[in-house]
Tab-separated table of C-alpha atoms in Angstrom:
chain	number	residue	atom	x	y	z
A	1	MET	CA	-13.537	-22.667	6.492
A	2	PRO	CA	-13.593	-18.577	8.841
A	3	ARG	CA	-14.534	-16.380	7.330
A	4	VAL	CA	-12.470	-13.263	7.374
A	5	PHE	CA	-13.146	-9.011	7.043
A	6	ILE	CA	-12.042	-6.409	7.220
A	7	THR	CA	-13.640	-3.915	9.519
A	8	GLY	CA	-11.583	-0.966	10.003
A	9	ILE	CA	-8.874	1.335	7.318
A	10	GLY	CA	-6.569	4.658	8.885
A	11	PHE	CA	-5.021	6.893	5.693
A	12	ILE	CA	-2.097	8.957	5.037
A	13	THR	CA	-1.367	9.229	2.236
A	14	SER	CA	-0.810	11.036	-0.869
A	15	ILE	CA	-4.516	11.896	-1.839
A	16	GLY	CA	-5.569	12.484	1.801
A	17	ASN	CA	-4.864	11.494	5.453
A	18	ASP	CA	-8.129	10.266	6.338
A	19	ALA	CA	-11.188	7.445	4.252
A	20	ALA	CA	-13.769	10.682	3.368
A	21	THR	CA	-10.743	12.540	1.844
A	22	VAL	CA	-9.818	9.343	0.146
A	23	SER	CA	-12.581	8.163	-1.268
A	24	ALA	CA	-13.567	11.579	-2.657
A	25	SER	CA	-9.694	11.558	-4.451
A	26	LEU	CA	-10.681	7.785	-5.858
A	27	ARG	CA	-14.516	9.413	-6.817
A	28	GLU	CA	-12.718	12.469	-8.212
A	29	MET	CA	-9.624	10.697	-9.811
A	30	ARG	CA	-7.967	13.589	-8.167
A	31	HIS	CA	-4.494	13.385	-7.951
A	32	GLY	CA	-1.970	14.177	-5.435
A	33	MET	CA	1.619	14.551	-8.120
A	34	GLU	CA	3.364	17.772	-7.878
A	35	LEU	CA	6.765	19.606	-7.751
A	36	TYR	CA	8.235	18.575	-5.834
A	37	PRO	CA	10.684	21.236	-4.003
A	38	PRO	CA	13.631	19.122	-2.546
A	39	PHE	CA	14.194	17.783	-6.991
A	40	GLN	CA	13.770	20.976	-8.457
A	41	LYS	CA	18.205	21.210	-8.922
A	42	PRO	CA	20.049	21.051	-12.153
A	43	GLU	CA	21.416	18.084	-11.690
A	44	ILE	CA	18.021	15.651	-10.143
A	45	PRO	CA	16.193	14.874	-13.599
A	46	VAL	CA	12.855	13.687	-11.364
A	47	LYS	CA	11.287	16.835	-11.057
A	48	VAL	CA	7.632	14.865	-9.600
A	49	ALA	CA	6.714	12.670	-5.897
A	50	ALA	CA	3.203	12.359	-4.137
A	51	PRO	CA	4.312	14.145	-0.701
A	52	VAL	CA	1.965	13.594	2.117
A	53	LYS	CA	0.441	16.911	3.252
A	54	GLY	CA	0.001	18.564	6.898
A	55	PHE	CA	3.045	16.879	7.529
A	56	GLN	CA	6.662	17.690	7.901
A	57	MET	CA	9.960	15.397	8.047
A	58	ASP	CA	12.636	16.859	6.382
A	59	SER	CA	14.393	17.336	9.747
A	60	ASN	CA	16.671	14.500	11.045
A	61	ASP	CA	16.106	15.525	14.009
A	62	PRO	CA	12.540	14.431	15.806
A	63	GLU	CA	12.225	17.235	17.615
A	64	ASP	CA	11.604	19.254	14.696
A	65	TRP	CA	8.907	16.880	12.737
A	66	THR	CA	5.353	18.646	12.716
A	67	PHE	CA	1.834	16.381	12.649
A	68	PRO	CA	-1.441	17.688	12.379
A	69	ALA	CA	-2.557	18.362	16.179
A	70	ARG	CA	-5.177	15.704	16.240
A	71	TYR	CA	-2.018	13.093	16.804
A	72	THR	CA	-0.629	12.879	19.700
A	73	ILE	CA	2.953	11.165	20.151
A	74	LYS	CA	4.756	11.418	23.508
A	75	ARG	CA	8.744	13.085	22.154
A	76	GLU	CA	10.330	9.464	24.275
A	77	ILE	CA	8.119	7.481	21.446
A	78	LEU	CA	8.979	10.262	18.014
A	79	ARG	CA	13.165	9.214	18.839
A	80	GLY	CA	12.668	5.566	18.240
A	81	MET	CA	10.727	6.422	15.055
A	82	ALA	CA	10.981	7.533	11.587
A	83	PRO	CA	8.937	9.080	9.412
A	84	HIS	CA	6.935	6.765	8.262
A	85	GLY	CA	6.231	5.382	11.747
A	86	VAL	CA	4.504	9.109	12.484
A	87	TYR	CA	2.639	8.017	9.058
A	88	ALA	CA	1.459	4.172	10.752
A	89	TRP	CA	1.088	5.599	14.617
A	90	CYS	CA	-1.449	8.315	13.080
A	91	ALA	CA	-2.979	5.834	11.253
A	92	MET	CA	-3.311	2.970	13.586
A	93	GLN	CA	-4.681	5.212	15.264
A	94	GLN	CA	-7.367	6.120	12.761
A	95	ALA	CA	-8.010	2.298	12.305
A	96	ILE	CA	-8.569	1.316	15.261
A	97	GLU	CA	-11.421	4.495	15.966
A	98	ASP	CA	-13.104	3.163	13.211
A	99	ALA	CA	-12.914	-0.210	13.859
A	100	LYS	CA	-14.207	1.107	17.410
A	101	LEU	CA	-12.188	-1.088	19.279
A	102	SER	CA	-11.168	-0.775	23.087
A	103	GLU	CA	-8.288	-1.639	24.639
A	104	ALA	CA	-8.885	-4.806	25.757
A	105	ASP	CA	-9.497	-5.048	22.265
A	106	THR	CA	-5.879	-4.545	20.650
A	107	SER	CA	-4.224	-5.672	23.810
A	108	ASN	CA	-4.154	-9.939	23.470
A	109	ALA	CA	-2.850	-12.887	22.970
A	110	GLN	CA	-5.140	-12.972	19.622
A	111	THR	CA	-4.513	-9.946	18.265
A	112	GLY	CA	-1.790	-9.724	16.004
A	113	LEU	CA	0.423	-7.025	13.660
A	114	TYR	CA	2.252	-7.392	10.916
A	115	ALA	CA	3.744	-4.911	8.366
A	116	ALA	CA	5.730	-3.702	6.439
A	117	SER	CA	8.286	-0.811	4.895
A	118	GLY	CA	11.297	-0.557	3.647
A	119	GLY	CA	13.054	1.392	6.340
A	120	SER	CA	14.348	4.460	6.703
A	121	PRO	CA	17.626	5.335	4.632
A	122	GLN	CA	18.068	9.355	5.243
A	123	LEU	CA	18.063	8.037	8.830
A	124	MET	CA	19.841	5.151	8.302
A	125	GLY	CA	22.264	7.720	5.939
A	126	TYR	CA	22.550	9.781	8.508
A	127	MET	CA	23.454	7.810	11.354
A	128	LEU	CA	26.162	5.906	9.738
A	129	ASN	CA	27.657	9.172	7.998
A	130	ARG	CA	27.531	10.290	12.324
A	131	MET	CA	29.096	7.441	13.306
A	132	HIS	CA	32.523	7.864	10.777
A	133	THR	CA	32.400	11.328	10.972
A	134	GLN	CA	32.434	11.672	14.775
A	135	GLY	CA	32.704	8.301	16.514
A	136	VAL	CA	30.428	5.202	17.038
A	137	MET	CA	29.618	7.230	20.509
A	138	ARG	CA	27.799	10.016	19.093
A	139	CYS	CA	24.608	7.367	17.712
A	140	SER	CA	21.489	7.467	18.488
A	141	PRO	CA	20.520	4.334	21.081
A	142	LEU	CA	17.445	4.631	19.139
A	143	GLY	CA	19.020	5.075	15.776
A	144	ILE	CA	18.555	0.975	14.369
A	145	VAL	CA	15.601	0.116	15.785
A	146	ALA	CA	13.441	3.922	13.925
A	147	SER	CA	16.099	2.909	10.483
A	148	ILE	CA	15.498	-0.328	10.081
A	149	SER	CA	13.297	-1.348	7.559
A	150	GLY	CA	11.452	-3.404	11.196
A	151	THR	CA	10.842	-0.005	12.532
A	152	VAL	CA	6.939	0.008	11.700
A	153	ASN	CA	6.404	-2.740	13.558
A	154	PHE	CA	8.575	-2.044	16.284
A	155	ASN	CA	7.289	0.933	17.651
A	156	LEU	CA	3.047	-0.483	16.964
A	157	VAL	CA	3.799	-3.948	18.780
A	158	ALA	CA	5.727	-1.900	21.746
A	159	HIS	CA	3.236	1.034	21.870
A	160	PHE	CA	0.247	-0.366	21.111
A	161	ARG	CA	0.587	-3.351	23.464
A	162	ILE	CA	0.060	-5.579	21.024
A	163	ARG	CA	0.237	-8.937	22.283
A	164	GLY	CA	-0.473	-11.373	19.226
A	165	SER	CA	1.414	-12.338	15.712
A	166	SER	CA	4.071	-10.095	15.193
A	167	CYS	CA	6.062	-9.947	11.782
A	168	GLY	CA	7.320	-7.500	9.775
A	169	PHE	CA	7.490	-8.775	5.124
A	170	SER	CA	10.281	-7.886	3.434
A	171	SER	CA	9.272	-8.532	-0.727
A	172	ALA	CA	9.846	-4.853	-2.117
A	173	CYS	CA	6.740	-3.727	-4.430
A	174	ALA	CA	4.170	-7.011	-2.665
A	175	SER	CA	5.603	-6.350	0.539
A	176	SER	CA	2.764	-5.749	2.436
A	177	SER	CA	0.492	-7.575	0.342
A	178	HIS	CA	2.308	-10.240	1.769
A	179	ALA	CA	1.585	-9.068	5.161
A	180	LEU	CA	-2.635	-9.189	4.281
A	181	GLY	CA	-1.911	-13.060	3.064
A	182	TYR	CA	-0.430	-13.885	5.794
A	183	ALA	CA	-2.419	-12.384	8.432
A	184	PHE	CA	-5.781	-13.828	6.291
A	185	ASP	CA	-3.943	-17.901	7.054
A	186	ASP	CA	-3.245	-16.468	10.680
A	187	LEU	CA	-7.004	-16.236	11.125
A	188	VAL	CA	-8.645	-18.309	9.200
A	189	LEU	CA	-6.415	-20.768	10.695
A	190	GLY	CA	-7.579	-20.016	14.108
A	191	ARG	CA	-4.390	-18.559	15.340
A	192	GLN	CA	-5.527	-15.374	15.919
A	193	ARG	CA	-8.757	-13.210	15.492
A	194	ARG	CA	-7.447	-9.809	15.332
A	195	MET	CA	-4.901	-8.397	12.522
A	196	PHE	CA	-4.013	-5.267	11.704
A	197	VAL	CA	-1.930	-4.772	9.098
A	198	VAL	CA	0.437	-2.253	8.381
A	199	GLY	CA	2.020	-0.650	4.985
A	200	ALA	CA	3.807	2.803	4.439
A	201	GLU	CA	7.391	4.290	3.014
A	202	ASP	CA	8.623	8.235	4.128
A	203	GLY	CA	8.257	8.925	0.719
A	204	ASN	CA	11.278	11.709	0.314
A	205	VAL	CA	14.501	11.882	-1.284
A	206	ASP	CA	16.515	9.333	-0.313
A	207	SER	CA	13.124	6.970	-0.492
A	208	ILE	CA	12.547	8.147	-3.796
A	209	LEU	CA	15.387	9.177	-5.977
A	210	PRO	CA	17.977	5.922	-5.510
A	211	PHE	CA	14.396	4.768	-7.831
A	212	ALA	CA	16.134	6.991	-10.641
A	213	GLY	CA	19.286	5.075	-11.909
A	214	MET	CA	17.544	1.889	-12.390
A	215	ARG	CA	15.880	4.146	-14.914
A	216	ALA	CA	12.029	3.423	-13.123
A	217	LEU	CA	11.402	6.557	-12.205
A	218	SER	CA	9.423	9.277	-14.712
A	219	LEU	CA	11.211	12.268	-15.965
A	220	GLN	CA	7.475	14.659	-17.069
A	221	LYS	CA	7.662	17.780	-15.525
A	222	ASP	CA	3.806	18.329	-15.787
A	223	PRO	CA	2.575	16.698	-12.252
A	224	ALA	CA	-0.501	15.340	-14.368
A	225	LEU	CA	1.237	13.357	-17.007
A	226	ALA	CA	4.103	11.750	-14.712
A	227	SER	CA	1.622	9.667	-13.699
A	228	ARG	CA	0.021	7.706	-16.341
A	229	PRO	CA	-0.050	3.539	-16.242
A	230	PHE	CA	-1.472	1.694	-19.776
A	231	ASP	CA	-0.464	4.879	-21.675
A	232	ALA	CA	1.658	4.643	-24.525
A	233	ALA	CA	3.925	6.818	-23.527
A	234	ARG	CA	3.993	6.502	-19.826
A	235	ASP	CA	8.107	6.469	-18.481
A	236	GLY	CA	7.710	5.546	-14.950
A	237	PHE	CA	6.702	6.111	-12.002
A	238	VAL	CA	5.950	8.664	-9.640
A	239	GLY	CA	7.361	8.047	-5.934
A	240	THR	CA	4.398	8.521	-2.733
A	241	GLY	CA	5.004	7.662	1.337
A	242	GLY	CA	2.392	7.636	3.473
A	243	ALA	CA	1.076	3.864	6.051
A	244	VAL	CA	-2.036	2.115	5.567
A	245	VAL	CA	-3.661	0.784	8.145
A	246	LEU	CA	-6.197	-1.661	8.068
A	247	VAL	CA	-7.766	-3.865	10.673
A	248	LEU	CA	-9.073	-7.851	9.090
A	249	GLU	CA	-11.225	-9.993	11.999
A	250	THR	CA	-13.060	-12.878	12.169
A	251	GLU	CA	-16.890	-14.251	11.083
A	252	ASP	CA	-17.263	-14.571	15.333
A	253	GLU	CA	-15.706	-11.272	16.468
A	254	VAL	CA	-17.901	-9.518	13.918
A	255	ALA	CA	-20.329	-10.690	15.059
A	256	ARG	CA	-19.140	-10.212	18.932
A	257	ARG	CA	-18.188	-6.659	18.711
A	258	GLY	CA	-21.278	-5.670	16.523
A	259	ALA	CA	-19.196	-4.970	13.782
A	260	LYS	CA	-19.923	-2.884	10.027
A	261	PRO	CA	-17.361	-5.075	7.213
A	262	TYR	CA	-16.127	-2.812	4.786
A	263	CYS	CA	-16.281	-6.361	3.008
A	264	GLU	CA	-14.642	-10.226	3.053
A	265	VAL	CA	-10.513	-11.082	1.986
A	266	ALA	CA	-12.442	-13.975	0.429
A	267	GLY	CA	-8.453	-15.708	-0.250
A	268	TRP	CA	-5.351	-14.860	-2.118
A	269	GLY	CA	-1.976	-16.635	-3.841
A	270	GLN	CA	1.444	-15.378	-4.014
A	271	ALA	CA	3.612	-16.700	-7.265
A	272	SER	CA	7.032	-15.738	-8.576
A	273	ASP	CA	8.108	-15.412	-12.025
A	274	GLY	CA	11.769	-17.098	-11.943
A	275	HIS	CA	13.122	-14.157	-14.758
A	276	ASN	CA	14.481	-11.634	-13.571
A	277	VAL	CA	16.385	-9.322	-9.737
A	278	ALA	CA	14.260	-6.394	-10.981
A	279	ILE	CA	11.887	-7.038	-13.923
A	280	SER	CA	8.908	-8.739	-14.414
A	281	HIS	CA	8.480	-11.611	-16.706
A	282	PRO	CA	7.167	-10.381	-19.996
A	283	GLU	CA	4.271	-12.723	-20.196
A	284	GLY	CA	3.795	-12.309	-16.647
A	285	LEU	CA	3.647	-15.944	-16.259
A	286	GLY	CA	4.676	-15.336	-12.220
A	287	LEU	CA	1.069	-13.322	-11.514
A	288	GLN	CA	-1.122	-14.872	-13.410
A	289	ALA	CA	-0.205	-18.130	-11.188
A	290	ALA	CA	-1.084	-15.737	-8.169
A	291	ILE	CA	-3.880	-14.478	-9.659
A	292	GLU	CA	-5.423	-18.321	-10.030
A	293	HIS	CA	-4.544	-19.403	-6.820
A	294	ALA	CA	-6.668	-16.647	-6.086
A	295	LEU	CA	-9.551	-16.989	-6.854
A	296	ARG	CA	-8.958	-21.019	-6.494
A	297	SER	CA	-8.499	-20.345	-2.940
A	298	SER	CA	-11.383	-18.304	-2.888
A	299	ARG	CA	-13.731	-20.326	-5.419
A	300	ILE	CA	-14.131	-17.899	-7.309
A	301	ALA	CA	-14.845	-17.357	-11.455
A	302	PRO	CA	-13.347	-15.148	-13.762
A	303	GLU	CA	-16.608	-14.245	-14.649
A	304	GLU	CA	-17.217	-13.786	-11.177
A	305	VAL	CA	-14.248	-11.068	-11.329
A	306	ASP	CA	-16.243	-6.979	-11.025
A	307	TYR	CA	-12.940	-4.897	-11.040
A	308	VAL	CA	-9.632	-4.793	-10.516
A	309	ASN	CA	-6.753	-3.122	-8.969
A	310	ALA	CA	-3.775	-3.148	-11.063
A	311	HIS	CA	-0.368	-2.826	-9.995
A	312	ALA	CA	1.053	-1.152	-13.170
A	313	THR	CA	3.513	1.300	-11.343
A	314	SER	CA	3.375	3.136	-15.321
A	315	THR	CA	6.790	1.771	-16.096
A	316	PRO	CA	6.788	0.206	-19.538
A	317	ILE	CA	7.841	-3.455	-18.375
A	318	GLY	CA	6.416	-3.483	-15.880
A	319	ASP	CA	2.149	-2.915	-17.325
A	320	ILE	CA	2.624	-4.618	-20.332
A	321	SER	CA	3.467	-7.478	-18.143
A	322	GLU	CA	0.546	-7.960	-15.782
A	323	LEU	CA	-1.303	-7.112	-18.980
A	324	ARG	CA	-0.773	-9.590	-20.653
A	325	ALA	CA	-0.917	-12.235	-17.168
A	326	MET	CA	-4.448	-10.529	-16.909
A	327	LYS	CA	-5.575	-11.736	-20.367
A	328	LYS	CA	-4.346	-15.398	-19.593
A	329	ILE	CA	-7.202	-14.787	-16.643
A	330	PHE	CA	-9.987	-13.704	-18.678
A	331	ARG	CA	-10.674	-14.813	-21.541
A	332	THR	CA	-13.894	-14.836	-22.125
A	333	PRO	CA	-16.193	-12.440	-23.153
A	334	ALA	CA	-18.123	-12.827	-19.969
A	335	ALA	CA	-15.184	-11.937	-18.401
A	336	ARG	CA	-14.131	-8.561	-18.874
A	337	PRO	CA	-14.023	-6.759	-15.426
A	338	ALA	CA	-13.055	-3.246	-15.206
A	339	ILE	CA	-9.556	-2.483	-14.541
A	340	SER	CA	-7.688	0.405	-13.379
A	341	SER	CA	-4.797	2.060	-11.690
A	342	THR	CA	-4.772	3.950	-8.183
A	343	LYS	CA	-0.996	4.865	-8.875
A	344	ALA	CA	-1.938	7.182	-11.616
A	345	LEU	CA	-3.434	9.362	-8.792
A	346	THR	CA	-1.502	8.482	-5.807
A	347	GLY	CA	1.782	7.277	-6.864
A	348	HIS	CA	3.947	4.013	-6.362
A	349	GLY	CA	3.448	3.660	-2.807
A	350	LEU	CA	6.436	1.066	-2.830
A	351	SER	CA	6.074	-1.765	0.162
A	352	LEU	CA	2.594	0.661	1.292
A	353	ALA	CA	0.878	-0.310	-1.939
A	354	GLY	CA	-0.037	-3.125	-1.910
A	355	ALA	CA	-2.219	-1.879	1.757
A	356	MET	CA	-2.818	1.138	0.120
A	357	GLU	CA	-5.240	0.096	-2.438
A	358	SER	CA	-7.061	-2.861	-0.428
A	359	ALA	CA	-8.109	-0.201	2.034
A	360	PHE	CA	-9.543	1.672	-1.817
A	361	CYS	CA	-10.704	-1.259	-2.215
A	362	ALA	CA	-12.194	-1.868	0.396
A	363	LEU	CA	-14.404	1.522	0.164
A	364	ALA	CA	-15.050	0.891	-3.543
A	365	LEU	CA	-16.805	-2.630	-1.967
A	366	ARG	CA	-18.915	-0.365	0.570
A	367	GLU	CA	-19.674	2.484	-1.480
A	368	GLY	CA	-20.470	1.597	-4.622
A	369	PHE	CA	-17.475	2.927	-7.243
A	370	MET	CA	-14.386	1.754	-9.370
A	371	PRO	CA	-12.293	3.915	-9.235
A	372	GLY	CA	-11.042	4.937	-12.406
A	373	SER	CA	-7.675	4.664	-14.362
A	374	ALA	CA	-6.156	8.382	-15.112
A	375	HIS	CA	-4.645	10.344	-16.862
A	376	ILE	CA	-4.862	7.989	-19.955
A	377	ALA	CA	-4.783	9.585	-23.385
A	378	ARG	CA	-3.463	7.320	-25.403
A	379	PRO	CA	-3.565	3.198	-24.288
A	380	ASP	CA	-1.003	1.375	-25.184
A	381	PRO	CA	-1.696	-1.582	-28.076
A	382	GLU	CA	-1.135	-4.011	-25.106
A	383	CYS	CA	-4.985	-3.452	-23.343
A	384	GLU	CA	-6.491	-4.315	-26.640
A	385	GLY	CA	-9.663	-6.517	-24.569
A	386	LEU	CA	-9.297	-5.511	-21.600
A	387	ASN	CA	-12.069	-3.234	-20.239
A	388	ILE	CA	-9.931	-0.389	-18.192
A	389	ILE	CA	-11.733	2.374	-17.177
A	390	ARG	CA	-10.749	6.130	-17.864
A	391	SER	CA	-13.204	7.367	-15.679
A	392	THR	CA	-14.604	5.819	-12.011
A	393	LEU	CA	-18.207	4.247	-12.370
A	394	PRO	CA	-21.227	4.836	-9.813
A	395	ALA	CA	-21.254	1.175	-10.107
A	396	GLN	CA	-21.236	-1.537	-7.121
A	397	PRO	CA	-18.539	-4.150	-7.732
A	398	HIS	CA	-19.459	-7.942	-5.667
A	399	VAL	CA	-15.590	-9.375	-6.202
A	400	VAL	CA	-12.524	-7.520	-6.683
A	401	LEU	CA	-9.221	-8.095	-7.294
A	402	ASN	CA	-5.769	-6.435	-6.131
A	403	ASN	CA	-3.493	-7.521	-7.543
A	404	SER	CA	1.193	-6.361	-6.549
A	405	SER	CA	4.082	-7.390	-7.551
A	406	GLY	CA	8.432	-6.611	-6.606
A	407	PHE	CA	11.532	-7.317	-7.208
A	408	GLY	CA	12.885	-10.833	-7.819
A	409	GLY	CA	9.184	-12.003	-9.388
A	410	ALA	CA	8.077	-11.692	-6.768
A	411	ASN	CA	4.103	-11.462	-7.695
A	412	VAL	CA	0.377	-11.337	-5.294
A	413	SER	CA	-2.989	-11.726	-6.020
A	414	LEU	CA	-5.718	-10.360	-3.062
A	415	ALA	CA	-9.762	-11.633	-4.155
A	416	PHE	CA	-12.250	-9.794	-2.193
A	417	ARG	CA	-15.991	-9.934	-2.107
A	418	ARG	CA	-18.283	-7.559	-0.772
A	419	ALA	CA	-19.716	-8.950	2.711
A	420	GLY	CA	-23.145	-9.131	3.177
């Protein structure tokens, strides 16, 4: 089977806006949580979020947006973007530079792009309110393009002149993991030679706060306690936004260009719970099956896995479901990989999560470390029998898994192998 490699990454995240800063944050376990100013009102019970730094995107008018000076986006392009579209644009530029791609490499029939986002509730709400109060013809002509869930792929495909496969994925918190899995399939099957995989979210009031109604967000007021996956006292997740872009290429393209890969994408698997629209299966059956499929497709034995980047969002039910799934996979003493959830540092990026955490895995494989699971004071009793690491290990992993789960019981597990 043809091999597939990650050759470029771009980061706009709560823990850093470039690979070097993100790597340092993961190694030193520096989190991106803060008391989020828009939440500091008596009627809002949630106080903590993990916003992106260096960008000001609160206004509904893109003319007011500010972002780092190294990025240039034309005014007419900004009009069709959501805040997370700007994050994705910046991450895309980083990934292209990181992979050392020319314009000819980016724009051709063998290069495609798969993206995932939940759209922009903020811009959608603003546009609909304007339509109802001021009239249909007072809406921006690009309001739909900027606000619906395909906005990331619409903009990146058009403005970076992508001519290969393009599609948007919508499976909630599993979305960008699905995007990466299907991009891998296209490369293995010879449909494409290069794929961009993008995950992005606004990470603002309108995209985070509705989860409070589900009782899914942490009510902690201390940013260092709000996101604590696997801790017995966890009480919900912390919302975040940003964008991550990965470049996937076939082995032939890597050789042709002389590229230096981060890691190999070894395979992937997916399965559904068939259980509940919002809650994971209590025994983790769907995720267990997804991991089994990933291991089978990549010809990896459980004993070969060195590290698992868990989906664990810091919710009481979801973390236990994943722990139980992993116990069924890693049954023997020889199969005790290091396990952590980097959401303790970043917060939960919703459809961004899979791409972001896959990129963390790629950094770990190339740079030789395994990020710890922060903020655990007292591990949940369900952790017994698993190797949940509470500090970063300066050890070289060779095989890594990344798990993602979304609404409706959608589960994805991605397998990565050290390049070489």
